[in-house]
Amino acid sequence: MRIVVDLNRCQAYAQCVFLAHETFRLTGEEALTYEPNPDDARRLQVQRAAAACPVRAIVLDHQDGAERGVTS
């Protein structure tokens, strides 16, 4: 799985941080940092975090070919 976050769209609501804190973090007050290639054990958490983003800034690319271009 590969994660891409549109940091221009991100408004630092931090819903992703609450749902997948091992993958997404806030640095300082509003700067989001993230692991772009988390392991498959975190797949469900990352999918839930992407779905919870109120501005749909998180895009997931499932590299295994099962799902492509799932956006949230």
GROMACS .gro file of C-alpha atoms in nm:
model
   72
    1MET     CA    1   0.000   0.000   0.000
    2ARG     CA    2   0.119   0.348  -0.081
    3ILE     CA    3  -0.020   0.665   0.078
    4VAL     CA    4  -0.018   1.010  -0.078
    5VAL     CA    5  -0.152   1.307   0.116
    6ASP     CA    6  -0.233   1.632  -0.062
    7LEU     CA    7  -0.076   1.863   0.193
    8ASN     CA    8  -0.227   2.165   0.020
    9ARG     CA    9  -0.573   2.024   0.083
   10CYS     CA   10  -0.501   1.893   0.435
   11GLN     CA   11  -0.646   2.121   0.705
   12ALA     CA   12  -0.490   1.934   1.003
   13TYR     CA   13  -0.820   1.809   1.144
   14ALA     CA   14  -0.611   1.508   1.254
   15GLN     CA   15  -0.881   1.245   1.217
   16CYS     CA   16  -0.619   1.027   1.046
   17VAL     CA   17  -0.386   1.068   1.344
   18PHE     CA   18  -0.653   0.947   1.587
   19LEU     CA   19  -0.732   0.641   1.374
   20ALA     CA   20  -0.382   0.544   1.257
   21HIS     CA   21  -0.131   0.709   1.491
   22GLU     CA   22   0.151   0.477   1.382
   23THR     CA   23   0.120   0.603   1.025
   24PHE     CA   24   0.008   0.968   1.058
   25ARG     CA   25   0.144   1.232   1.299
   26LEU     CA   26   0.107   1.601   1.357
   27THR     CA   27   0.437   1.783   1.395
   28GLY     CA   28   0.404   2.112   1.572
   29GLU     CA   29   0.050   2.246   1.562
   30GLU     CA   30  -0.053   2.179   1.204
   31ALA     CA   31   0.214   1.996   1.001
   32LEU     CA   32   0.108   1.644   0.905
   33THR     CA   33   0.379   1.383   0.853
   34TYR     CA   34   0.313   1.025   0.748
   35GLU     CA   35   0.469   0.694   0.652
   36PRO     CA   36   0.413   0.668   0.275
   37ASN     CA   37   0.450   0.288   0.261
   38PRO     CA   38   0.305   0.130   0.578
   39ASP     CA   39   0.310  -0.247   0.612
   40ASP     CA   40  -0.001  -0.451   0.536
   41ALA     CA   41  -0.071  -0.509   0.905
   42ARG     CA   42  -0.188  -0.146   0.923
   43ARG     CA   43  -0.408  -0.164   0.611
   44LEU     CA   44  -0.745  -0.150   0.789
   45GLN     CA   45  -0.639   0.138   1.016
   46VAL     CA   46  -0.506   0.336   0.720
   47GLN     CA   47  -0.822   0.275   0.516
   48ARG     CA   48  -1.036   0.396   0.805
   49ALA     CA   49  -0.814   0.700   0.852
   50ALA     CA   50  -0.839   0.790   0.483
   51ALA     CA   51  -1.216   0.751   0.490
   52ALA     CA   52  -1.239   0.978   0.795
   53CYS     CA   53  -1.054   1.268   0.633
   54PRO     CA   54  -1.315   1.546   0.606
   55VAL     CA   55  -1.136   1.714   0.313
   56ARG     CA   56  -1.045   1.393   0.127
   57ALA     CA   57  -0.673   1.471   0.127
   58ILE     CA   58  -0.556   1.108   0.157
   59VAL     CA   59  -0.519   0.885  -0.150
   60LEU     CA   60  -0.441   0.515  -0.115
   61ASP     CA   61  -0.280   0.309  -0.388
   62HIS     CA   62  -0.305  -0.063  -0.322
   63GLN     CA   63   0.003  -0.193  -0.499
   64ASP     CA   64  -0.110  -0.554  -0.488
   65GLY     CA   65  -0.352  -0.483  -0.774
   66ALA     CA   66  -0.664  -0.577  -0.576
   67GLU     CA   67  -0.778  -0.217  -0.549
   68ARG     CA   68  -0.640   0.077  -0.739
   69GLY     CA   69  -0.686   0.448  -0.684
   70VAL     CA   70  -0.913   0.427  -0.382
   71THR     CA   71  -0.953   0.787  -0.276
   72SER     CA   72  -1.087   0.939   0.037
   0.00000   0.00000   0.00000
